[in-house]
Coordinates of N, CA and C in Angstrom, one line a residue:
X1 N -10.2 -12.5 -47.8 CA -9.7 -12.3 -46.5 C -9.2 -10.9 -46.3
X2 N -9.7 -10.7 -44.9 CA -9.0 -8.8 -44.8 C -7.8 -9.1 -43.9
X3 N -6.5 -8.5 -44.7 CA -5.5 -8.2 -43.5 C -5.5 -7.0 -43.3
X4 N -4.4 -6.7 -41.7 CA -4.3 -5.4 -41.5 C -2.7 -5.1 -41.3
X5 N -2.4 -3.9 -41.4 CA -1.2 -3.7 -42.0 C -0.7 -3.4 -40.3
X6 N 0.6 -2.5 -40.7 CA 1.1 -2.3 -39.2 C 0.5 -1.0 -38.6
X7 N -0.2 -0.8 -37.7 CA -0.7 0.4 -37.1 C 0.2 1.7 -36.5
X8 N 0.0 2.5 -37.1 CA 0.7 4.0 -37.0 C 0.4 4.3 -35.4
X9 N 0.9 4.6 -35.0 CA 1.4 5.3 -33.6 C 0.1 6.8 -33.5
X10 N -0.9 6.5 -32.8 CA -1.5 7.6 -32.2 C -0.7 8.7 -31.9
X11 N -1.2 10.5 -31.2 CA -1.2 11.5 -31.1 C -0.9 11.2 -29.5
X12 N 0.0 11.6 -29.3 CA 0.3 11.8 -27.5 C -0.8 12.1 -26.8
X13 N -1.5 11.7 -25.7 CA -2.2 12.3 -24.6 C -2.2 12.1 -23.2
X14 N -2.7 13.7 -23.2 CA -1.9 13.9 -21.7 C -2.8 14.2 -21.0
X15 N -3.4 13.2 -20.0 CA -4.7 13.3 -19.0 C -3.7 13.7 -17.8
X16 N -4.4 15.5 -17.5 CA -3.9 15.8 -16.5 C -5.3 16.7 -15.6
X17 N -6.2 15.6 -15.2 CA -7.0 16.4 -14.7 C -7.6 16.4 -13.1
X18 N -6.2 16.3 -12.4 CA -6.6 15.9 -11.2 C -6.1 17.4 -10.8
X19 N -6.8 18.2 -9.6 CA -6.6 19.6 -9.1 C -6.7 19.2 -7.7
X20 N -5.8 19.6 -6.9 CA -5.9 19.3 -5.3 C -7.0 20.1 -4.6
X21 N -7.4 19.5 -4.1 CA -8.3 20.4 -3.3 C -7.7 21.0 -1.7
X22 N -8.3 22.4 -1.7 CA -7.8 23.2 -0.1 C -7.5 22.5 0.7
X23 N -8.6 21.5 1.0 CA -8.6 20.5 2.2 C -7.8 19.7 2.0
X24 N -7.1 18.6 1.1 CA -6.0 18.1 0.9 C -4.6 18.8 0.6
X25 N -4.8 19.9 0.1 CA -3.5 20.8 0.7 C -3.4 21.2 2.1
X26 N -3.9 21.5 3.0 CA -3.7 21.9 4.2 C -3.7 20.8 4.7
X27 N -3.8 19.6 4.4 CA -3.2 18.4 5.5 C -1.9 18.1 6.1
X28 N -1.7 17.6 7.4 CA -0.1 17.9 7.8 C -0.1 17.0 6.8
X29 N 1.6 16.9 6.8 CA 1.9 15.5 6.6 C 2.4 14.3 7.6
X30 N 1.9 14.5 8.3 CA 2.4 13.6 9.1 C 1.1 12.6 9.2
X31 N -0.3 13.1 8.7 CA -1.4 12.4 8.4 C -1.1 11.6 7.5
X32 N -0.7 12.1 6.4 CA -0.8 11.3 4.8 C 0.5 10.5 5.5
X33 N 1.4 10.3 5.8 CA 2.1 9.2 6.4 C 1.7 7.8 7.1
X34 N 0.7 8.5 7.8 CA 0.2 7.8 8.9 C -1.0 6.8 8.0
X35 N -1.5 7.8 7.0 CA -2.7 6.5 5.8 C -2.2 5.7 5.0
X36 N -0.7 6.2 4.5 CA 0.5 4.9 3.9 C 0.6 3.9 4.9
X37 N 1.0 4.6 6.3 CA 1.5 2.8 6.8 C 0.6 2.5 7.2
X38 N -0.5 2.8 7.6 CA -1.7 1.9 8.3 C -2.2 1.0 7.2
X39 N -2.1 1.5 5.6 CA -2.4 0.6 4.5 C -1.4 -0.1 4.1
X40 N -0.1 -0.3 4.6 CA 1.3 -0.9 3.9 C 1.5 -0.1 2.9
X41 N 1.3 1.1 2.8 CA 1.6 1.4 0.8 C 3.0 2.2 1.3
X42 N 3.8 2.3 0.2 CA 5.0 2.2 0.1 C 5.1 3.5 -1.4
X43 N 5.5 4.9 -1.4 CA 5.7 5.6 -2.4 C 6.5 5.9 -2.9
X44 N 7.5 6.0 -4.1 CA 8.2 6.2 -4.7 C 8.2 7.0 -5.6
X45 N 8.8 8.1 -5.4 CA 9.1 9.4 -6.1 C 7.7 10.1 -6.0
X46 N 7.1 11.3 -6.8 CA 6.2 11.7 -6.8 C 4.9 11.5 -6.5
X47 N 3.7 11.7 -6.1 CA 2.7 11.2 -5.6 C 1.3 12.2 -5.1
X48 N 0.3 12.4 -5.6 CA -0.6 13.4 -5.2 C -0.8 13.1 -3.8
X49 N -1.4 13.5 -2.6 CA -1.6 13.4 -1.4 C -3.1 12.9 -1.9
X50 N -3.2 11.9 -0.8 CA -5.0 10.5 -1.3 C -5.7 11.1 -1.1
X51 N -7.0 11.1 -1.5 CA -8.0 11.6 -0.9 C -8.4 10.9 0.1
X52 N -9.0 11.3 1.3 CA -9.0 10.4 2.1 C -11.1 10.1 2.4
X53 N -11.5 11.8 2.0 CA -13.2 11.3 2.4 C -13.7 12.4 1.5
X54 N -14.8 11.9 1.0 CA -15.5 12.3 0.1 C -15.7 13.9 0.1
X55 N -15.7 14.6 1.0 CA -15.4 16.0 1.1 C -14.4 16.4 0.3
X56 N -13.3 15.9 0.2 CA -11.9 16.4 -0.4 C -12.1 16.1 -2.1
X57 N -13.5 15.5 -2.6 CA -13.2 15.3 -4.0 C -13.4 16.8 -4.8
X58 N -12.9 17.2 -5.4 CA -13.7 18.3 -6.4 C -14.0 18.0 -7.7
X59 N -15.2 18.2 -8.0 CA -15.8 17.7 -9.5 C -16.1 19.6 -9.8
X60 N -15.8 19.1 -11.6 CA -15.9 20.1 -12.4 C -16.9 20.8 -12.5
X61 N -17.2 21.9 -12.2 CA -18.8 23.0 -12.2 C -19.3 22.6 -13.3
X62 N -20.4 22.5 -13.7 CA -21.0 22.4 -14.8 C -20.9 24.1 -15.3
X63 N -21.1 24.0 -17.1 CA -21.1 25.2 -17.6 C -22.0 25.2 -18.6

């Protein structure tokens, strides 16, 4: 029979790979307000501004 013992605690990681795009910085806010309550969403404490349309995504350049 194989047992397994108690498992050691992985290496911290830190997925930080979201980058705002122009067009979602230059949105008022009174927009990104306006897409919380039309969806009920409700935020608490920090929060990136949504994307709202496929224009606003930025994918990484290829190299």
């Amino acid at each position: 029979s194989f047992t397994v013992g108690p498992l050691r605690p992985g290496p911290t990681v830190i997925k930080n790979f979201y980058t705002e795009s122009p067009l979602i910085t230059s949105r008022p806010q009174h927009v990104t307000d306006q897409f919380y309550a039309l969806n009920e969403m409700t935020i608490r404490g920090f929060a990136p501004k949504p994307i709202l349309t496929f224009d606003e995504l930025q994918f990484p350049s290829k190299t």
